[in-house]
Coordinates of C-alpha atoms in Angstrom, one line a residue:
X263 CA -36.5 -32.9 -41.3
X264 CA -34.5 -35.5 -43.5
X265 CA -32.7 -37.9 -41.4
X266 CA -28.6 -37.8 -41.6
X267 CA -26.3 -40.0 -43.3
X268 CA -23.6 -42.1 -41.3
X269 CA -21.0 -39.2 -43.2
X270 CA -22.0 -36.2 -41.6
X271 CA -18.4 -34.4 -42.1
X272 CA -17.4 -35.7 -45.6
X273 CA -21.1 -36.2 -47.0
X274 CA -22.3 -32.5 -46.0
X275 CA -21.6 -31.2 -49.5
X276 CA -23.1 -34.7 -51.1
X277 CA -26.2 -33.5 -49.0
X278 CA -26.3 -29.8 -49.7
X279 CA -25.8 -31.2 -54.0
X280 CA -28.7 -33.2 -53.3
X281 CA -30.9 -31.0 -51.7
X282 CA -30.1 -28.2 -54.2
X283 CA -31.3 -30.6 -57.0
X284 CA -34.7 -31.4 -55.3
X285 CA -35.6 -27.7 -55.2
X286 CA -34.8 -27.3 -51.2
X287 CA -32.3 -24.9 -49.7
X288 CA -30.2 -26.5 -47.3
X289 CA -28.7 -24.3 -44.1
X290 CA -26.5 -24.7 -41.9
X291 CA -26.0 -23.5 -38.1
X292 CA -23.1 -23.2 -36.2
X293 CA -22.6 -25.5 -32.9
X294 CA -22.3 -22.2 -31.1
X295 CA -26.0 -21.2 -32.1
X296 CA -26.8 -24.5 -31.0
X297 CA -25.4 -24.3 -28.0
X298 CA -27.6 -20.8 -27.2
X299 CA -30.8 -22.4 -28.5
X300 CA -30.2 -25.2 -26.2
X301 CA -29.3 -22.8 -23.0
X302 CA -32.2 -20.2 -23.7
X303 CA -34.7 -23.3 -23.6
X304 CA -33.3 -24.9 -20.3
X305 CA -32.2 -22.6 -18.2
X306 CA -34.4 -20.6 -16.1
X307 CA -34.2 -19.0 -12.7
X308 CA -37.4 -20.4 -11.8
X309 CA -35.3 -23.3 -9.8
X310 CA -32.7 -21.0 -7.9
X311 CA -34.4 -20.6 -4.6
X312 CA -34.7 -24.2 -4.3
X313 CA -31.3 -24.5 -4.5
X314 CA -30.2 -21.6 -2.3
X315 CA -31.6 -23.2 0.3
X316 CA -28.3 -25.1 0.3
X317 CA -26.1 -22.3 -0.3
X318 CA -22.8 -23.4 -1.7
X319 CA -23.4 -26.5 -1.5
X320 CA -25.9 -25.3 -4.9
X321 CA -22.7 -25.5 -6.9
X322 CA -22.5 -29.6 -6.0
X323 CA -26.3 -30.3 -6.3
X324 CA -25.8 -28.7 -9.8
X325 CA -23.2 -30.4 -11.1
X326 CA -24.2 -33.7 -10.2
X327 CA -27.3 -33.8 -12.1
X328 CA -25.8 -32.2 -14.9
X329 CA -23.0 -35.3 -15.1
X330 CA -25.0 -38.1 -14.6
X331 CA -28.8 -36.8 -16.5
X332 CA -28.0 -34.1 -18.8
X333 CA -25.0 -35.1 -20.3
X334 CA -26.7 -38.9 -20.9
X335 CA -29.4 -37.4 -22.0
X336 CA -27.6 -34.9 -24.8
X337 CA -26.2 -37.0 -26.3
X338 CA -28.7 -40.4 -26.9
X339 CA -31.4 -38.7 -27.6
X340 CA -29.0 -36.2 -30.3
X341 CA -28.4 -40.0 -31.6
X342 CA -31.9 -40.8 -31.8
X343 CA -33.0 -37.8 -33.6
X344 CA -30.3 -38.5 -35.7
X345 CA -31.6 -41.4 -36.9
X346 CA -35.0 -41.6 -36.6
X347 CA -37.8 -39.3 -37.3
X348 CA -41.1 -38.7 -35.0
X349 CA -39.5 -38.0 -31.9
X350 CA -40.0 -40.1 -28.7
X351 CA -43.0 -42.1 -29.8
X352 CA -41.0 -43.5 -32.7
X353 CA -37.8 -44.3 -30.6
X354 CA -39.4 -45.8 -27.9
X355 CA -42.4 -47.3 -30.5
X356 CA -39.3 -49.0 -32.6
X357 CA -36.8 -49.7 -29.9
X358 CA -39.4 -51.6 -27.2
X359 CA -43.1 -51.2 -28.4
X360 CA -46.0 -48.8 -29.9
X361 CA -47.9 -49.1 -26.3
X362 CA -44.1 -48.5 -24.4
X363 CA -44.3 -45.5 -27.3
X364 CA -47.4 -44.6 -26.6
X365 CA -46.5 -44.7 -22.4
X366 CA -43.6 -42.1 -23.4
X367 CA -45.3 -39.7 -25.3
X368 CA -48.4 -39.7 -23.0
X369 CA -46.0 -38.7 -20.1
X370 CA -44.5 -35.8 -22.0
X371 CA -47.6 -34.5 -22.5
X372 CA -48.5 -35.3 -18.4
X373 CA -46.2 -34.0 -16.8
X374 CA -47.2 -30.2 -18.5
X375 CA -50.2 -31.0 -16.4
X376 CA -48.5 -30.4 -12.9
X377 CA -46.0 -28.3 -14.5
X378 CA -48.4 -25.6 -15.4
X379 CA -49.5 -25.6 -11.6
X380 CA -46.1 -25.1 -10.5
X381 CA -45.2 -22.3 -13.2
X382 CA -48.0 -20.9 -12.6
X383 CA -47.2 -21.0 -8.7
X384 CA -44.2 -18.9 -9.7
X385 CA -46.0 -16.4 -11.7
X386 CA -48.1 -15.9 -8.7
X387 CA -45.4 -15.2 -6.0
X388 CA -43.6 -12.9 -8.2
X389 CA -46.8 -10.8 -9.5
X390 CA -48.0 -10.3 -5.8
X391 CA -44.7 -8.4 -5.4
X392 CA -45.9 -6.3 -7.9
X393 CA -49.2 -5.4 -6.2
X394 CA -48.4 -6.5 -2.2
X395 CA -45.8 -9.0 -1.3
X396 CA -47.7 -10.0 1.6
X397 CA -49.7 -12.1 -1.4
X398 CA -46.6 -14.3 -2.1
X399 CA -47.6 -16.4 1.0
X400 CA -51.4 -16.8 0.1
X401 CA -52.2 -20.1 -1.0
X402 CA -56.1 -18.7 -2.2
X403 CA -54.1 -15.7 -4.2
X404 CA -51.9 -18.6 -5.7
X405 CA -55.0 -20.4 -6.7
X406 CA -56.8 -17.6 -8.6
X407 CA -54.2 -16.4 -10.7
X408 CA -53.0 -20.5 -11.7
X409 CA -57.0 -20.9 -12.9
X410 CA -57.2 -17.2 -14.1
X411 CA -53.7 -17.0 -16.2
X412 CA -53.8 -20.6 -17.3
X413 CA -57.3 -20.5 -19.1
X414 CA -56.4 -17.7 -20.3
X415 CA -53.7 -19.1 -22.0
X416 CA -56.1 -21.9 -23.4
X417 CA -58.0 -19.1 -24.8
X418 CA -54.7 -17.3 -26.4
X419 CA -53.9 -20.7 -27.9
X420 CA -57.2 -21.6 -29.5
X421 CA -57.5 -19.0 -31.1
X422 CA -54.2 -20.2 -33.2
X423 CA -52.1 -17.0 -32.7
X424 CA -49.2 -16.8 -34.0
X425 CA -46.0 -15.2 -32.6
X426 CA -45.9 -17.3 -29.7
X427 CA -42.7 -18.9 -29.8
X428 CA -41.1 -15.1 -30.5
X429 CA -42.5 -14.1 -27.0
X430 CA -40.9 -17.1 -25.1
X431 CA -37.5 -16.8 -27.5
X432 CA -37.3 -13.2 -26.2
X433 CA -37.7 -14.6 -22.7
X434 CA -34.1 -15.6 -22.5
X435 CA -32.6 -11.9 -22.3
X436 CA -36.1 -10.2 -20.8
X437 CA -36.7 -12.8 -17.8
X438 CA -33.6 -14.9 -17.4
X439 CA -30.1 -13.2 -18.4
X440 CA -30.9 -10.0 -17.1
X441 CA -32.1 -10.0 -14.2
X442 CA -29.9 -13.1 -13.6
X443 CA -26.9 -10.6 -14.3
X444 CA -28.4 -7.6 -12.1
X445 CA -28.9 -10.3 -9.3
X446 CA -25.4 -11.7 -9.0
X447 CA -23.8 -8.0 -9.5
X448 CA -26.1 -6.8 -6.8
X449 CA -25.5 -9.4 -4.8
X450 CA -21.8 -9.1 -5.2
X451 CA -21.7 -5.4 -4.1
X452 CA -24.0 -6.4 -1.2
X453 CA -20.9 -8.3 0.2
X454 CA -18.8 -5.7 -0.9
X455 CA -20.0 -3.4 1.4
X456 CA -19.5 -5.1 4.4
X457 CA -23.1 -6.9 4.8
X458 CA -22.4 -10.8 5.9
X459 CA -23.4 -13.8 3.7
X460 CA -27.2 -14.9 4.7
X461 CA -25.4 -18.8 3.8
X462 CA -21.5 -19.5 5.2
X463 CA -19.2 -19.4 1.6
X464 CA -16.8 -21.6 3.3
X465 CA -15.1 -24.8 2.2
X466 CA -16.5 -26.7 4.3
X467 CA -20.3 -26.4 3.2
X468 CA -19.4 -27.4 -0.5
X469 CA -21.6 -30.4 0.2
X470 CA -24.6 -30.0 1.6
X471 CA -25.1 -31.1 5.3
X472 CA -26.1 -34.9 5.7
X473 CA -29.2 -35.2 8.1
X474 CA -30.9 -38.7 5.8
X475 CA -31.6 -38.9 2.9
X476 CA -34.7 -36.4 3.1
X477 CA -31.9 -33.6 3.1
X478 CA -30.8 -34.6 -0.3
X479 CA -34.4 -34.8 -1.8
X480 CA -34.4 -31.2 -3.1
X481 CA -31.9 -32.5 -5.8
X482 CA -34.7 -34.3 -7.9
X483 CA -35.7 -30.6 -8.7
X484 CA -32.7 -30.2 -10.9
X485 CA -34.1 -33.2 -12.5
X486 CA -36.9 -31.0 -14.1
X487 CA -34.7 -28.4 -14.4
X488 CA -32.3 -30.1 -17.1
X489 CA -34.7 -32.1 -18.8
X490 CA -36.3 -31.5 -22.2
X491 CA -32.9 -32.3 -23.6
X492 CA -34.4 -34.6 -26.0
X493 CA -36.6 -31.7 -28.0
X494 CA -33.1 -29.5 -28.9
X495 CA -31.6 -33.3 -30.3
X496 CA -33.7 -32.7 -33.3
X497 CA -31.5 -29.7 -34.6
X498 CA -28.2 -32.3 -34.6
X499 CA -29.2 -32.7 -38.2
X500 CA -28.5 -29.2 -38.6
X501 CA -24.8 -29.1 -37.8
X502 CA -22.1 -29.9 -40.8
X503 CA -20.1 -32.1 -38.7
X504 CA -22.5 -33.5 -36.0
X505 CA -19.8 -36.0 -34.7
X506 CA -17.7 -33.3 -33.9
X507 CA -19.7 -30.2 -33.2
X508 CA -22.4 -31.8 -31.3
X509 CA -20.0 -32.8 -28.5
X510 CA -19.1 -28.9 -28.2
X511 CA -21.9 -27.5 -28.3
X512 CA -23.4 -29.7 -25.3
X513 CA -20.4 -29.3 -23.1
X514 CA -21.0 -25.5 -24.2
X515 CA -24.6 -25.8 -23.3
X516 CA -23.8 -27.0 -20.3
X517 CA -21.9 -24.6 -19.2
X518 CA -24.2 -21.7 -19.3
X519 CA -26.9 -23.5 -18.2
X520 CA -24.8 -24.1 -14.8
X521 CA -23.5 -20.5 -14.7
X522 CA -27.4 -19.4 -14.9
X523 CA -28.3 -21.8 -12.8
X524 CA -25.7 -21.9 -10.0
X525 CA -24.4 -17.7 -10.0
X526 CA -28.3 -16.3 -9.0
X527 CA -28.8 -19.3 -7.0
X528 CA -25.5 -18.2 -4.9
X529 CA -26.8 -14.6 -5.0
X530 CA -29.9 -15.4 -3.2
X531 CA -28.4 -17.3 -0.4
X532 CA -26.1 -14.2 0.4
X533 CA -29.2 -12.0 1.3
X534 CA -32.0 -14.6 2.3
X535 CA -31.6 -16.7 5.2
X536 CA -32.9 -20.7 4.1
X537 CA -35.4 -20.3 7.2
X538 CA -37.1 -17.3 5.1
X539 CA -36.4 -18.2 1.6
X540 CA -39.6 -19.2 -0.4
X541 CA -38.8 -22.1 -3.1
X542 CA -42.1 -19.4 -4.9
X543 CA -40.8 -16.3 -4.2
X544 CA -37.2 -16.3 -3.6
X545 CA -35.9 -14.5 -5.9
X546 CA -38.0 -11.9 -5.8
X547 CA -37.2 -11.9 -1.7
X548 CA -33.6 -11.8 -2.7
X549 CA -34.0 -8.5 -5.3
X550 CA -36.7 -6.8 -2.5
X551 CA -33.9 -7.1 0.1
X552 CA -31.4 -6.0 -2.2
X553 CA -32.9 -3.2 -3.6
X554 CA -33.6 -1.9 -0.1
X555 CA -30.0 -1.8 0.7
X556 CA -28.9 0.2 -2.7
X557 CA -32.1 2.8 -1.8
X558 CA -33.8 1.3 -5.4
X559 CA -37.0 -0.8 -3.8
X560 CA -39.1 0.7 -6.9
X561 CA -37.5 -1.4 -9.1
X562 CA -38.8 -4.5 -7.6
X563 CA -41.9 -5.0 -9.2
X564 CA -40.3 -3.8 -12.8
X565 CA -38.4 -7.0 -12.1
X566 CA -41.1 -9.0 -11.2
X567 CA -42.9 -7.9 -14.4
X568 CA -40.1 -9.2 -16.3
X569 CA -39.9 -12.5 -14.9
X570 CA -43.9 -12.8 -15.3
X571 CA -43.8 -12.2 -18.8
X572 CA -41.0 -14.7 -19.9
X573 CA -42.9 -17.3 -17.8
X574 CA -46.1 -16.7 -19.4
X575 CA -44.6 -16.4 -22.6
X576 CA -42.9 -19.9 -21.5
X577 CA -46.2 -21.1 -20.9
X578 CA -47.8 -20.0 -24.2
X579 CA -45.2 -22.0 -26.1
X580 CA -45.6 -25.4 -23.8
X581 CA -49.1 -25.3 -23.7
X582 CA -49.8 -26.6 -27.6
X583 CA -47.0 -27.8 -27.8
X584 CA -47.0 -31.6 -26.2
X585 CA -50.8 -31.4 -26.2
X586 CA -50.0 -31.5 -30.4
X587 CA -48.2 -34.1 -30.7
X588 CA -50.2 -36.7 -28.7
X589 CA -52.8 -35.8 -31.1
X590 CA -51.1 -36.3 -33.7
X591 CA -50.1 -40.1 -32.3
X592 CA -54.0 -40.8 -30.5
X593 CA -55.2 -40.2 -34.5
X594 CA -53.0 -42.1 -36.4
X595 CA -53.0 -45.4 -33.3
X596 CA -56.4 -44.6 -32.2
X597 CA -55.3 -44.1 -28.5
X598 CA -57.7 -41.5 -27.3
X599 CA -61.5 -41.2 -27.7
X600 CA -62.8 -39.3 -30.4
X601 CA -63.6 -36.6 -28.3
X602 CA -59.9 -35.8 -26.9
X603 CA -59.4 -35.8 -31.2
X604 CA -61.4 -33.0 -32.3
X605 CA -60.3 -29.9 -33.4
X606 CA -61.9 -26.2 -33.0
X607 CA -62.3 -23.8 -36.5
X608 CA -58.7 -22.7 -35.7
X609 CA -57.4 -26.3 -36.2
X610 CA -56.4 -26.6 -32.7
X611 CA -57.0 -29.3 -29.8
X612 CA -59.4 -27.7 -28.2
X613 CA -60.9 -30.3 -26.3
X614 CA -57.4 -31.8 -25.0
X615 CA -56.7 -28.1 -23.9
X616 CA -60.0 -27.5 -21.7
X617 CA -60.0 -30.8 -20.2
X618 CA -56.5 -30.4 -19.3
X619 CA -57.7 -27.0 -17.7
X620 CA -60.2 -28.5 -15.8
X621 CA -57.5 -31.0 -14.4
X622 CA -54.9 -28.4 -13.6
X623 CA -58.0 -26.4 -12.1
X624 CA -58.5 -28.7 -9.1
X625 CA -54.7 -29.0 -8.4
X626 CA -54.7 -25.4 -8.3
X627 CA -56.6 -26.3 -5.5
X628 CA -54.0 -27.8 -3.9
X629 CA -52.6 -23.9 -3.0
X630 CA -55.1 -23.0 -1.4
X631 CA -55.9 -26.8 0.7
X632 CA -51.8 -27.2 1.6
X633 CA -50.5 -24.7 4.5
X634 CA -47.4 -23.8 3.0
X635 CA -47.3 -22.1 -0.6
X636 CA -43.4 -23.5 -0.7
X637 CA -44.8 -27.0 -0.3
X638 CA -47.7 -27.0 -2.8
X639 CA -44.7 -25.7 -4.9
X640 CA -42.2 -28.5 -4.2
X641 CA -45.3 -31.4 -4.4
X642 CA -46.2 -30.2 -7.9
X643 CA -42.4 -29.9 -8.9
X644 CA -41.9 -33.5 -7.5
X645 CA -44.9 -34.8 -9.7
X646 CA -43.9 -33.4 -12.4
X647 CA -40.1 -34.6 -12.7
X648 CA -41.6 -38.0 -11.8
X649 CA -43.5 -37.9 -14.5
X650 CA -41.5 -37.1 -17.2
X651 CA -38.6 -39.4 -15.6
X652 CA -41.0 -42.2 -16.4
X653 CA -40.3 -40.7 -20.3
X654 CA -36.5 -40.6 -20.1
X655 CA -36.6 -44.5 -18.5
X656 CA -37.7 -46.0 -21.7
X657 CA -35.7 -43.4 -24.0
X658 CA -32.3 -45.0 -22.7
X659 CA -33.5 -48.4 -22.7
X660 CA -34.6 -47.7 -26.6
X661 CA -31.9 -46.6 -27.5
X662 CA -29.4 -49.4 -26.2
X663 CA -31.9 -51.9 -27.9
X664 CA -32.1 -49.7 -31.2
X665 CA -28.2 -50.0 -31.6
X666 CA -28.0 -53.6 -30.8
X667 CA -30.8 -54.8 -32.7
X668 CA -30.6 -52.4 -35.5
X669 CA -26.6 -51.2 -35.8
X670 CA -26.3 -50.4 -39.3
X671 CA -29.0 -48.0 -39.5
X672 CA -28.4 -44.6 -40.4
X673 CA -27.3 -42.4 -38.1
X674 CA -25.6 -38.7 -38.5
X675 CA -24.5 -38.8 -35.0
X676 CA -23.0 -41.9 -32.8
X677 CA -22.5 -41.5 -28.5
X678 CA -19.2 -42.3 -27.6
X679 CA -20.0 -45.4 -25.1
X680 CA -24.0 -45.6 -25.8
X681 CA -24.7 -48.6 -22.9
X682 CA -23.3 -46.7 -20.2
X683 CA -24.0 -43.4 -21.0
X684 CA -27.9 -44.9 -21.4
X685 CA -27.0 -46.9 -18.0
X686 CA -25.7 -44.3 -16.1
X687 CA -28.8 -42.2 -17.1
X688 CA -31.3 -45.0 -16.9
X689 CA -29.7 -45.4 -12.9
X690 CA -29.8 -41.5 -12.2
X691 CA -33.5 -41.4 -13.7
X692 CA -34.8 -44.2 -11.5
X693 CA -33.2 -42.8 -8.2
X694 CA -34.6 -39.6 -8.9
X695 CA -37.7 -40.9 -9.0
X696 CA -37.6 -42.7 -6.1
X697 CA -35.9 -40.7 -4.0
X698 CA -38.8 -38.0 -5.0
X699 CA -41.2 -40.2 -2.8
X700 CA -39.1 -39.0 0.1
X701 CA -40.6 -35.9 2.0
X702 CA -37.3 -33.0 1.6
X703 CA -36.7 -31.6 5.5
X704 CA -37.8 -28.8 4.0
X705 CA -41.6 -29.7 4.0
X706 CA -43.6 -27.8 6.2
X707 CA -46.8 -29.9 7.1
X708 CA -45.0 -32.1 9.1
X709 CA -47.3 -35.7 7.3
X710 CA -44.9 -37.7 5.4
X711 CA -48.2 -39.7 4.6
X712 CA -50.0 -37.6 3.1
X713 CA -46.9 -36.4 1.0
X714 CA -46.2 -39.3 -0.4
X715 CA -50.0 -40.1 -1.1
X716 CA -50.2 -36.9 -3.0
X717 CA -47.3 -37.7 -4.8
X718 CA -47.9 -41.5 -5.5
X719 CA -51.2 -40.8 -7.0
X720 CA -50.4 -38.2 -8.9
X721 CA -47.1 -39.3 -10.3
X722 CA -48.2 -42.9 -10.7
X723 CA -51.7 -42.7 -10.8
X724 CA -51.2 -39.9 -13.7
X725 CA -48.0 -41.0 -15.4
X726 CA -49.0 -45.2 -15.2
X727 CA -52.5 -45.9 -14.2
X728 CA -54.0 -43.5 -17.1
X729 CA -52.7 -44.0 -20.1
X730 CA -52.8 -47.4 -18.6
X731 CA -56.8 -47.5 -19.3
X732 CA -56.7 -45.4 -22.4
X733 CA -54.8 -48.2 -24.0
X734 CA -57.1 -51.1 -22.5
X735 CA -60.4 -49.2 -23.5
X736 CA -59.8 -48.3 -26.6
X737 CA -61.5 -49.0 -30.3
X738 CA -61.2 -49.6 -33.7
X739 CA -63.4 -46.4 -34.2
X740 CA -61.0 -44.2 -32.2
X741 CA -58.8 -44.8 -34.8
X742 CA -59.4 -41.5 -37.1
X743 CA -58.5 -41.9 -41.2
X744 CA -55.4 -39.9 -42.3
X745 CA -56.1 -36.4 -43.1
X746 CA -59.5 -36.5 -40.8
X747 CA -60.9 -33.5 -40.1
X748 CA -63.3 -34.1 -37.1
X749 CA -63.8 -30.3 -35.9
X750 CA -65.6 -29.1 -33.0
X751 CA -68.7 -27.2 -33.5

C-alpha cells in the first residue's frame, strides 16, 4: 500500500494523476464502508455472556473500555499506518527498537495461541447444544473438539485454500447480526409478555455492584474484545479525506460495535439468572430458554450451527494470518530457528502452524484438568488480552516517540492530541493487565493461587520470557537470504 501524503483532502486528485500515470488504478472507499469493515471484524457475540453477568451495568463496562482503549487505539495506530508501512514491527522497530519490534509482533502472534483455546471453548459449548446440552458443561467434550477442530484447521490452512477470508466476511450477517437481532427481539417480547427480568433493569444497577476490586475484573474481557484495532488502520490510506473521514467512521464504528455488543448482552441477562449463566454457553442458554417460551426449541441448534460456523470461519482467517507475518520478520532479522522458517509445497508455515498445535493442544488440557468449563474460559481469555496488551504498550509509546523525534514525516492522517490519547491508552492497557492478575468473584475453584500462577506463566512466561530467549539464542545463520526458499520436505 503507498504510504499517504500530509494533503490527504487537496492532494487526492494529485495522487489518483499519479497513480494513473504509473499504470495502477487508484480506488476509493467511503468512510461508511470503513466503518462496516471495521465493525464486522470486532464485534462478536462471543463476549456477551461475560458481560450479562452484570446485567445493566453491561452498558457501563462497555463504554468504558471503548473511551479509554478503543478510541486511543483508532486513531494512533490509523496515524501509524498512515505513515509508515510494515505494520507493528516497523512502528515499534523505528519508534523504540528492532528487539521492542520484534517483542510486539511476537505477542500478536501469541496471544492467537490462548485465543484459539478460548474460541475454540466457544465452539464447543455451542455445538454440544446441537447434539446434548448437557455437553456444554464437560470439560473432556471441551477438550476433544479444541484439539479435533483446531488441527483441523491447520490442515485446511496448509493446504493454501483459498476463500477463506469470504467464509469469515460472511460471518458478520450468518453468526453475529442475526442471531444478535433475533436475540434482542426475542428477548424483548419475552418481557413483553409478562415474564420478569432474570437481571433488575433499574437505575440503580447502571454500575455494577462494588464488592473489591475482583468484581470489576471481568472488564479486562472487553479488553480482547475491542482490540485488533490496529489491523483495520491500514485501510486510512484508502479514504479521500482521512483527516476528516477517519474520525467518522471510528465514532461510527464504535457505535455498532457497542449496540452488538451491549443489546444481546442485555437480552441474555433478561432470561438467564448470573448464578446459571455460562461465560461458554450463554447465549446459547439464553436462545434455549427463549425458544421454549415461544414453543420454537428446534431452532436452537440451527442457531448454534450458525454461530459455529462464523467462529470457525473466524478461526480459518486468524490462524495464518499472525503466524505469516512473524515469518516474514524471523526471515528477514533472523529471529527464529530455521526450522520455525520452513515452508510446506503450498508455500505455507507449516512448521510454525503444528508446533503452535501442539502448544494449544496441552492447554486444551486445561478443560478438562480445571472444574469449571466458565473458568478454563475466563483463564484463557485473561491470557490472552494480557498478551496482546503487552503489543498495544509499546504501540502508544512508539508512536509519541515517532512524532517527537520524527515530526515532519509524512503522514496522511494526524490524532488530534497524540500524547494523551497514547497516555490515556498506554494507562488503560497497563491496568488491564494488571488488574487481569486479580481472580473475578466469578471464579469457581475457589485458589486464587493457582489462578494467578496459571495466568502469570502463561501471560508472562509466553508473552516475555519467550521471545525473550529466541532473541538471546539466536544466529547469524537463522538469518535466511531474501527470496529463500527453504521448504519442508
Amino acid at each position: 500500500m503507498d504510504v499517504p501524503t500530509d494533503r490527504p483532502a487537496s492532494g487526492s486528485t494529485d495522487r489518483s494523476r499519479a497513480l494513473a500515470k504509473a499504470g495502477v488504478t487508484s480506488s476509493f472507499i467511503s468512510w461508511v464502508a470503513l466503518a462496516l469493515m471495521t465493525t464486522s471484524s470486532v464485534a462478536s457475540l462471543r463476549p456477551s455472556p461475560t458481560m450479562a453477568v452484570y446485567g445493566l451495568a453491561a452498558v457501563f463496562l462497555y463504554l468504558v473500555p471503548a473511551i479509554v482503549f478503543l478510541l486511543p487505539t483508532s486513531l494512533v495506530s490509523a496515524e501509524l499506518a498512515s505513515g509508515y508501512t510494515g505494520g507493528v514491527y516497523k512502528w515499534v522497530s523505528l519508534g523504540i527498537s528492532k528487539p521492542m519490534g520484534f517483542l510486539a509482533v511476537w505477542c500478536q502472534f501469541a496471544m492467537t495461541i490462548f485465543y484459539y483455546p478460548s474460541l475454540l471453548g466457544f465452539v464447543a459449548s455451542t455445538l454440544a447444544y446441537v447434539i446434548n446440552p448437557d455437553l456444554a458443561s464437560s470439560g473432556v467434550w471441551t477438550a476433544c473438539v479444541i484439539v479435533v477442530v483446531y488441527w483441523a484447521g491447520v490442515w485446511v490452512s496448509s493446504r493454501g485454500t483459498k476463500g477463506v477470508a469470504g467464509l469469515a466476511s460472511g460471518g458478520l450477517i450468518i453468526g453475529t447480526l442475526i442471531p444478535g437481532v433475533l436475540l434482542v427481539t426475542l428477548g424483548l417480547l419475552f418481557l413483553g409478555q409478562g415474564n420478569a427480568s432474570a437481571a433488575p433493569m433499574t437505575a440503580d444497577n447502571l454500575l455494577p455492584e462494588w464488592a473489591g476490586i475482583a468484581s470489576l475484573v471481568l472488564i479486562v474481557n472487553n479488553f480482547l474484545s475491542y482490540s485488533g484495532m490496529e489491523m483495520n488502520a491500514v485501510h486510512v490510506g484508502s479514504l479521500r479525506d482521512p483527516a476528516k473521514e477517519f474520525p467518522r467512521a471510528i465514532f461510527f464504528a464504535m457505535g455498532l460495535v457497542l449496540l452488538i455488543f451491549i443489546l444481546p448482552a442485555l437480552a441474555i441477562s433478561w432470561v438467564v439468572p448470573a448464578d446459571q449463566l455460562s461465560l461458554t454457553a450463554g447465549i446459547m442458554q439464553a436462545f434455549d430458554i427463549i425458544f421454549a417460551e415461544f414453543g420454537s426449541q428446534w431452532l436452537t441448534p440451527i442457531i448454534g450451527i450458525m454461530l459455529v460456523t462464523a467462529s470457525l470461519g473466524g478461526m480459518l482467517t486468524w490462524l495464518a494470518g499472525p503466524s505469516k507475518g512473524l515469518l516474514l520478520i524471523s526471515r528477514e532479522e533472523g529471529y527464529l530457528p530455521p526450522f520455525l522458517q520452513r515452508l510446506n509445497k503450498n508455500g505455507v508455515q507449516q512448521n510454525i502452524l503444528v508446533t503452535q498445535g501442539i502448544v494449544t493442544t496441552f492447554i486444551a488440557l486445561g478443560y478438562a484438568l480445571i472444574p469449571s468449563v466458565s473458568s478454563a474460559y475466563w483463564i484463557f481469555s485473561v491470557i490472552t488480552t494480557q498478551v496482546y496488551l503487552i503489543m498495544y504498550l509499546l504501540m502508544f509509546v512508539a508512536a509519541v516517540r515517532l512524532r517527537r523525534n520524527d515530526p515532519d514525516h509524512a503522514r496522511g492522517y494526524r490524532a488530534p492530541m497524540l500524547v494523551g490519547l497514547c497516555g490515556v491508552g498506554f494507562a488503560a492497557s497497563l491496568a488491564a493487565l494488571l488488574v487481569g492478575f486479580i481472580p473475578p468473584s466469578q471464579f469457581a475453584t475457589g485458589s486464587a493461587g493457582l489462578y494467578l500462577a496459571i495466568v502469570a506463566v502463561g501471560a508472562l512466561g509466553l508473552g516475555l520470557f519467550v521471545p525473550f530467549l529466541f532473541y538471546k539464542l539466536r544466529k547469524p545463520s537463522w538469518k535466511l537470504p531474501e527470496n529463500s526458499e527453504v521448504k519442508t520436505s
